[in-house]
XYZ file of C-alpha atoms in Angstrom:
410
model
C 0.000 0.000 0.000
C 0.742 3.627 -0.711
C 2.605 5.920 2.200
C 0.753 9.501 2.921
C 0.633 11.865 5.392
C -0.889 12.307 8.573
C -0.798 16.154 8.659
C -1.919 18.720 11.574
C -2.584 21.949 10.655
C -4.001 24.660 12.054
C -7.456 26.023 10.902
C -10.287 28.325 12.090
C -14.145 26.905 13.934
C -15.140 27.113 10.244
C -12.971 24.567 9.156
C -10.247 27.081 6.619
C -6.894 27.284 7.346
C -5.254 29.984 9.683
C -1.956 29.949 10.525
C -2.329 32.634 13.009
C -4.483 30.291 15.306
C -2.939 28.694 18.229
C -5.805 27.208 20.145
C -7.632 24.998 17.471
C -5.982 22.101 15.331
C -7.403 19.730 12.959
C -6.292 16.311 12.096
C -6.657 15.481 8.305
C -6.604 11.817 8.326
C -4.824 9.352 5.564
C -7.392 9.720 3.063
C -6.151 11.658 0.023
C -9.525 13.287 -0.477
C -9.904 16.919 0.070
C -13.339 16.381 1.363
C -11.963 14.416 3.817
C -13.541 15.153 7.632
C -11.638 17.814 9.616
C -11.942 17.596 13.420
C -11.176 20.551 15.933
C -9.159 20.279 18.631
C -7.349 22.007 21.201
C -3.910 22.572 20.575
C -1.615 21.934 23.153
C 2.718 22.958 22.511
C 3.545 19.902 20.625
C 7.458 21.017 22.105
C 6.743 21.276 25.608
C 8.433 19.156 28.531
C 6.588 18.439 31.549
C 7.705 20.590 34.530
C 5.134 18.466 37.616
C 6.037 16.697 40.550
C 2.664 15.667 41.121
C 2.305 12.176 41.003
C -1.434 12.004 41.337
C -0.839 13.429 38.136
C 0.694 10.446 36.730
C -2.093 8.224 38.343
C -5.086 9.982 36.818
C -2.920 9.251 33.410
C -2.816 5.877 34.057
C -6.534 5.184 35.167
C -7.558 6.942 32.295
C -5.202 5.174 29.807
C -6.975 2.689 27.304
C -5.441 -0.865 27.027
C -3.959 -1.707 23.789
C -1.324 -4.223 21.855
C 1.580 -1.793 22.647
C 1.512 -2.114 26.602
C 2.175 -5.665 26.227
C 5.788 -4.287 25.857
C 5.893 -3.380 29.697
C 5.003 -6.799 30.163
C 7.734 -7.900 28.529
C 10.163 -5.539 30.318
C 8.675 -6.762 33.955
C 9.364 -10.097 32.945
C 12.797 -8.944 32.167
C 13.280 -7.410 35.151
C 12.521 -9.906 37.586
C 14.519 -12.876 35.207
C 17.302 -10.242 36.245
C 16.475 -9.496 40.008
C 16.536 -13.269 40.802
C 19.483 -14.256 38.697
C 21.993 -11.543 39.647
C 24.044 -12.069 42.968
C 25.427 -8.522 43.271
C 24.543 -6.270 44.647
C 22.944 -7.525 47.503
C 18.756 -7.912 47.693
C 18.886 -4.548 49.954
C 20.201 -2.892 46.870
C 18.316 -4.357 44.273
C 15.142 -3.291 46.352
C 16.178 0.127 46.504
C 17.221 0.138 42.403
C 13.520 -1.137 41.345
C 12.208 1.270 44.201
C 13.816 4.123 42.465
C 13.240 2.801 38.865
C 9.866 3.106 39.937
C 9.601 6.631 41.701
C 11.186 7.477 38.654
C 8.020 6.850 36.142
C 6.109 8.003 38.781
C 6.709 11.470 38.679
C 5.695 13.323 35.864
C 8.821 15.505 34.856
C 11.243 11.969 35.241
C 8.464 9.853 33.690
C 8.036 11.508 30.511
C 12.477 10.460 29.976
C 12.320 7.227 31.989
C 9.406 5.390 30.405
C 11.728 5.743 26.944
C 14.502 4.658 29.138
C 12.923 1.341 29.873
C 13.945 -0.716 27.120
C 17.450 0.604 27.283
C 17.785 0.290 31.018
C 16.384 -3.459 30.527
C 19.185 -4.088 28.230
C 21.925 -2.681 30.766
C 20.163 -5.108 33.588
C 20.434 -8.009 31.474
C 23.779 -7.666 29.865
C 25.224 -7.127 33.117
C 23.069 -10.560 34.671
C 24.234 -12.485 32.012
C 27.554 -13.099 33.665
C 25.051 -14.575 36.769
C 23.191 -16.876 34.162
C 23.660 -20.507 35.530
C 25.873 -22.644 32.708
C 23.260 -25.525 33.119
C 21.306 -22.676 31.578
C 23.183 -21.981 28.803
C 23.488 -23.577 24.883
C 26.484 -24.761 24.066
C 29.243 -22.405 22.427
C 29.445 -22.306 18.692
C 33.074 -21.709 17.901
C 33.508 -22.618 14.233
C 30.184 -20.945 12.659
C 31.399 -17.646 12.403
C 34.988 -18.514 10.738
C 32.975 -21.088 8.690
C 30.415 -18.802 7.397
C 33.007 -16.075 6.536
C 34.976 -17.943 4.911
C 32.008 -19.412 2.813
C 30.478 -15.884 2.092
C 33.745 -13.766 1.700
C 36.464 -15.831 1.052
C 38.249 -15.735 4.274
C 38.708 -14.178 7.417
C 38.487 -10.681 7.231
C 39.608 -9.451 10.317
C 42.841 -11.525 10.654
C 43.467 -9.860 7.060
C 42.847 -6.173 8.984
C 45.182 -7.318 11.817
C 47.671 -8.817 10.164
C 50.037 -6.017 10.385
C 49.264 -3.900 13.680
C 50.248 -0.333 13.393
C 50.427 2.369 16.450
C 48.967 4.560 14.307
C 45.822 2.186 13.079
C 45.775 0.948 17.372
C 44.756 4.939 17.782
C 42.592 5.118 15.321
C 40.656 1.800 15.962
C 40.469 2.956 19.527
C 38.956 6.172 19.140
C 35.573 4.960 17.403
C 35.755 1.613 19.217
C 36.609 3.009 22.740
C 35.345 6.260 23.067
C 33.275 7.197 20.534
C 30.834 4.228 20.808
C 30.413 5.008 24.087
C 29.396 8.790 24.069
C 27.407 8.336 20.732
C 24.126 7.566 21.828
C 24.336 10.975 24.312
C 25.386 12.908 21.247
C 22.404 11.641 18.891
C 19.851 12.238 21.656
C 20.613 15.368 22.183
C 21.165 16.252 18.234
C 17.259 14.801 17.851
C 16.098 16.545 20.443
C 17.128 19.813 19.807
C 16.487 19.294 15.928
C 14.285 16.767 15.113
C 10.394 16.674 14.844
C 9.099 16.870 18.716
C 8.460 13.108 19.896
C 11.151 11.966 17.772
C 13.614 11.466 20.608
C 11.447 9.026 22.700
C 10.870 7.139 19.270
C 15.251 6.703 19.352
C 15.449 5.843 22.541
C 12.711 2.862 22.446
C 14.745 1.508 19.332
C 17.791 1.795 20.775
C 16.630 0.199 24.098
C 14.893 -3.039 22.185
C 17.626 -3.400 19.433
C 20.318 -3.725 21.832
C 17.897 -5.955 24.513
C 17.468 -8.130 21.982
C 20.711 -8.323 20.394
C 21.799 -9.575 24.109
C 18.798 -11.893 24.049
C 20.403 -13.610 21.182
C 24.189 -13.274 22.096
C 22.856 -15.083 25.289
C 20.675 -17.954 23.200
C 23.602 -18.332 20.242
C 26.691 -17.846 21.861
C 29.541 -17.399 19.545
C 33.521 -16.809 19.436
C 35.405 -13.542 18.182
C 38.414 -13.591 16.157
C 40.536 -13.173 19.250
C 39.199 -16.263 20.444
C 40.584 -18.071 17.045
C 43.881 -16.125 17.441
C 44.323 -17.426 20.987
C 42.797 -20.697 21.116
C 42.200 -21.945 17.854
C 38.846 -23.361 16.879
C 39.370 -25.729 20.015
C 36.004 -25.700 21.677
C 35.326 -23.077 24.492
C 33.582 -22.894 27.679
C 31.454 -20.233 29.812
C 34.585 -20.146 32.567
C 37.044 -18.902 29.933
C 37.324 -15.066 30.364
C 36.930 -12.765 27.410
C 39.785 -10.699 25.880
C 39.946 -6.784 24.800
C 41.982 -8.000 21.093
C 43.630 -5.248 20.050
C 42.169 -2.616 22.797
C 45.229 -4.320 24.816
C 48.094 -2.971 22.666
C 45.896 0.545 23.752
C 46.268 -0.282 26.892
C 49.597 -1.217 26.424
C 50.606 2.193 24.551
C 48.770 4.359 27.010
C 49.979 2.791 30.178
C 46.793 1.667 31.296
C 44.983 -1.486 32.243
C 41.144 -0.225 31.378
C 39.993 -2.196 28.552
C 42.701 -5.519 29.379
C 40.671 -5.658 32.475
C 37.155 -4.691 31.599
C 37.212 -7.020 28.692
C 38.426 -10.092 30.377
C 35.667 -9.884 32.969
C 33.442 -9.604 30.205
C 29.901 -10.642 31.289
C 28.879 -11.753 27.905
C 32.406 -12.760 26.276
C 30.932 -14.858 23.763
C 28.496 -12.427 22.409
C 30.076 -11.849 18.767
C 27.000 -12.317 16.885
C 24.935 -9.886 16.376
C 28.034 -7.043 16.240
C 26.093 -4.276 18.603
C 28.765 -2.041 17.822
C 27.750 -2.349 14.160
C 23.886 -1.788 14.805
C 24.647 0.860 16.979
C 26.932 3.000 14.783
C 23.794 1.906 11.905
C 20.856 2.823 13.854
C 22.863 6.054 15.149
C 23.188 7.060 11.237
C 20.252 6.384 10.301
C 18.594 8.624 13.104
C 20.768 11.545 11.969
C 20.239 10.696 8.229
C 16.635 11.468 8.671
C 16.892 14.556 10.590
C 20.148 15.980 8.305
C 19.723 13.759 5.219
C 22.572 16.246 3.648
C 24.968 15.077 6.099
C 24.424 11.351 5.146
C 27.502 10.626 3.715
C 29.139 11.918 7.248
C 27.503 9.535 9.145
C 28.263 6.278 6.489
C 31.791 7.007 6.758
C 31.209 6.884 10.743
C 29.806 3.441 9.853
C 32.803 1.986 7.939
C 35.101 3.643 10.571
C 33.491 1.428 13.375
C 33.100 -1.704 11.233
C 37.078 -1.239 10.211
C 37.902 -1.059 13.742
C 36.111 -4.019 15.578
C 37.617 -6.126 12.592
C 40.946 -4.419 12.827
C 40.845 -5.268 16.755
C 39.801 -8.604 16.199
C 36.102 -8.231 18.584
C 34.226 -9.379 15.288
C 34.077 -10.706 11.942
C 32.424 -9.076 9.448
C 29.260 -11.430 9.363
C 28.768 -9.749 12.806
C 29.022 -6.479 11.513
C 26.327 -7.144 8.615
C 24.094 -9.085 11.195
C 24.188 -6.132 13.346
C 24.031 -3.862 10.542
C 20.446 -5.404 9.211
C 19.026 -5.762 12.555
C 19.767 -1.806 13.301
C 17.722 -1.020 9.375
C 15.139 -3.359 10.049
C 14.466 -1.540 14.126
C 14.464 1.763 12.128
C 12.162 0.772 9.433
C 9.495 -0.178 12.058
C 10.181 2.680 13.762
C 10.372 5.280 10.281
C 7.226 3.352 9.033
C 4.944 3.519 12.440
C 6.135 6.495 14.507
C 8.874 8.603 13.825
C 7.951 12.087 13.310
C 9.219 13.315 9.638
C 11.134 16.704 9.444
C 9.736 20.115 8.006
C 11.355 21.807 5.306
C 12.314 24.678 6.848
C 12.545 23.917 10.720
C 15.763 23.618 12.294
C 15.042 23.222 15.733
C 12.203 21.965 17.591
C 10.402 24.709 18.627
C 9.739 25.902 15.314
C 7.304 22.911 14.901
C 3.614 23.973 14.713
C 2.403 20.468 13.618
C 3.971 17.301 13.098
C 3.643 14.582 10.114
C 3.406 11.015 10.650
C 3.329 8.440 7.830
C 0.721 5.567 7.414
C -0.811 3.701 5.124
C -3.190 5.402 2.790
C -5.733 2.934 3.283
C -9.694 4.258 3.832
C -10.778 4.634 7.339
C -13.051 1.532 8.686
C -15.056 4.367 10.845
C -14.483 8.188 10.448
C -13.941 10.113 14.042
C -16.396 12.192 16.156
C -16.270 16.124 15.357
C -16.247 16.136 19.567
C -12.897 14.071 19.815
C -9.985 16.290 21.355
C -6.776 15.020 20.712
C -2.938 15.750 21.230
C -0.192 16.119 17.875
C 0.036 12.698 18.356
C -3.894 11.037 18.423
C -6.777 11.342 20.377
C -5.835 11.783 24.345
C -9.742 12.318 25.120
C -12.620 10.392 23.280
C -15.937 10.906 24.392
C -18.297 7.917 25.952
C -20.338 6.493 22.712
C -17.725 8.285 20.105
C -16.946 6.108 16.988
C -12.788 6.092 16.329
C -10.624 5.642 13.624
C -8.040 2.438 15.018
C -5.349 3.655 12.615
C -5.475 7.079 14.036
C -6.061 5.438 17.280
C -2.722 3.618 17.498
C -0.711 6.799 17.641
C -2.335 8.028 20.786
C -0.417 6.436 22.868
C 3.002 7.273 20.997
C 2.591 11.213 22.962
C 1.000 9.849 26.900
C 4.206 11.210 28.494
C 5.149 14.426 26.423
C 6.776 14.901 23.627
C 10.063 16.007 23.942
């Protein structure tokens, strides 16, 4: 099906546009017809950031809130949660109490809610990456060393990261580190804060939610299909491994080496997931990061690709993956975005470089007709309807982005 717009303008009682008018907004669903029904609604600052402490707030919010598919991802993340309360040993049960006690203040109150129910995914991944070194090995599959070597061999003609390594350099050990090391690391501050200051209002919690259940499940599967890095081959061979070896920083130790420093030697050898090669979340990072900043600077593209062959050159040059990780990584981070582009991500305005030039906001959906047209009466938010009358008729697709705006937009 054909992709249109789901526009929100602003318009007088009598139904004409007015871009002078900042209490009344229309929303012009999918259909491509001009006579398509216009409702009015009140208008509230599609930039704004919630500023309460009031948690009763936050309850009225919740009693008022509508069940749908979409909250069966909080059921999802509870389950999560508790898999990790009960397996990790450390900290002690006092302190785990006091972490979920203050995870859950935190969504409580509306000006650390509206940041921390995006968080969730990401904070899920954090909790479960650092359980899995807790996981019990009667738990665990068994370790596949010679899949990844096999399959690059058999889809690229070798290994390419012994090929990289070969011939270790000072020079290439510096500039593998920096994107590898550092800038991996402080990326996902610098792209939230790039999207929030210039992308379409909303877009922000839309990056954070991918990020958060890209990388959750990329550990879900490092977990269920453990695999072997090229250091592993370098050290060991293709001898088979088990969950008590420790992991290796590669390359990052000739950094540590050059440097004087025992950071990554020692971080990476207590590894909790060691043999998580496959997918590369360095690769879908650095791929879901360009993306994001592709669609809010499209002309800068090319930037961020080149930031994309400088991380996949790296892990490869420091021997932390082969490139079947990278493109497993890399396909995994497009196809998190597509859902995202194609269900909720707000699209930029010609025209608008930060985000409080936004008067409206434009979602795509599928121009498909309406199954039942909406109430003149409904009010509703840049995002859907936040208030629908008892007896109203709704319109499910314009229904399912209500619940994209429930804790600002920001």
């Amino acid at each position: 099906m054909m992709l249109s717009r789901l526009k929100y303008k602003f318009v007088n009682q009598s139904g004409h546009f007015d871009p002078n008018l900042s209490d009344t907004a229309p929303v012009l669903p999918r259909s491509r017809q001009d006579n398509a029904s216009i409702i009015t609604i009140e208008r509230p600052p599609i930039h704004r950031i919630e500023t309460s402490f009031n948690i009763f707030k936050t309850i009225a919010k919740v009693r008022a809130h509508k069940l749908c598919a979409t909250d069966l991802q909080y059921v999802f993340l509870f389950f999560v949660g508790v898999f990790c309360f009960f397996v990790v040993e450390e900290p002690k049960l006092v302190f785990k109490i006091l972490i979920a006690v203050a995870l859950l203040v935190a969504i409580t109150i509306p000006i650390t809610s509206q940041f921390f129910f995006p968080f969730l995914p990401i904070a899920a991944y954090l909790f479960l990456f650092y359980s899995s070194r807790f996981i019990p090995t009667e738990w665990r599959p068994p370790i596949w060393v010679t899949v990844l070597p096999t399959l690059e061999t058999a889809l690229y003609g070798g290994n390419l990261s012994s090929m990289l390594a070969s011939s270790p350099r000072a020079l290439f050990d510096v500039l593998a580190w920096l994107p590898y090391g550092i800038m991996h690391y402080g990326a996902p501050f610098v792209v939230s804060l790039l999207i929030f200051v210039f992308a379409s209002p909303g877009s922000l919690p839309v990056f954070a939610r991918s990020f958060g259940y890209m990388s959750l499940f990329g550990v879900i599967i490092q977990n269920m299909f453990p695999t072997c890095a090229p250091w592993y081959e370098n050290r060991n061979g293709l001898t088979p491994a088990s969950y008590d070896m420790p992991g290796s920083p590669g390359g990052l130790e000739r950094v540590d080496q050059l440097f004087g420093t025992n950071l990554y030697t020692s971080a990476f050898t207590a590894s909790p997931l060691a043999f998580g090669a496959f997918p590369s979340l360095h690769s879908a990072d650095a791929v879901l990061e360009a993306l994001f900043l592709s669609h809010v600077f499209p002309k800068l593209t090319p930037l961020f690709l080149a930031y994309v062959l400088w991380i996949w050159w790296s892990t490869m040059y420091l021997t932390h993956h082969y490139f079947i990780d990278l493109m497993g990584g890399a396909m995994f981070a497009s196809t998190v975005f597509l859902i995202a582009r194609w269900n909720f991500l707000p699209s930029p305005q010609k025209g608008k470089r930060s985000r409080w030039q936004y008067e409206y906001i434009e979602l795509a959906d599928y121009d498909r007709p309406p199954t039942r047209r909406p109430a003149l009466s409904r009010r509703m938010t840049p995002l859907g309807a936040s208030e629908i009358e008892e007896n109203e008729m709704s319109d499910p697709l314009v229904d399912s982005k209500k619940h994209s705006g429930e804790n600002g937009y920001y």
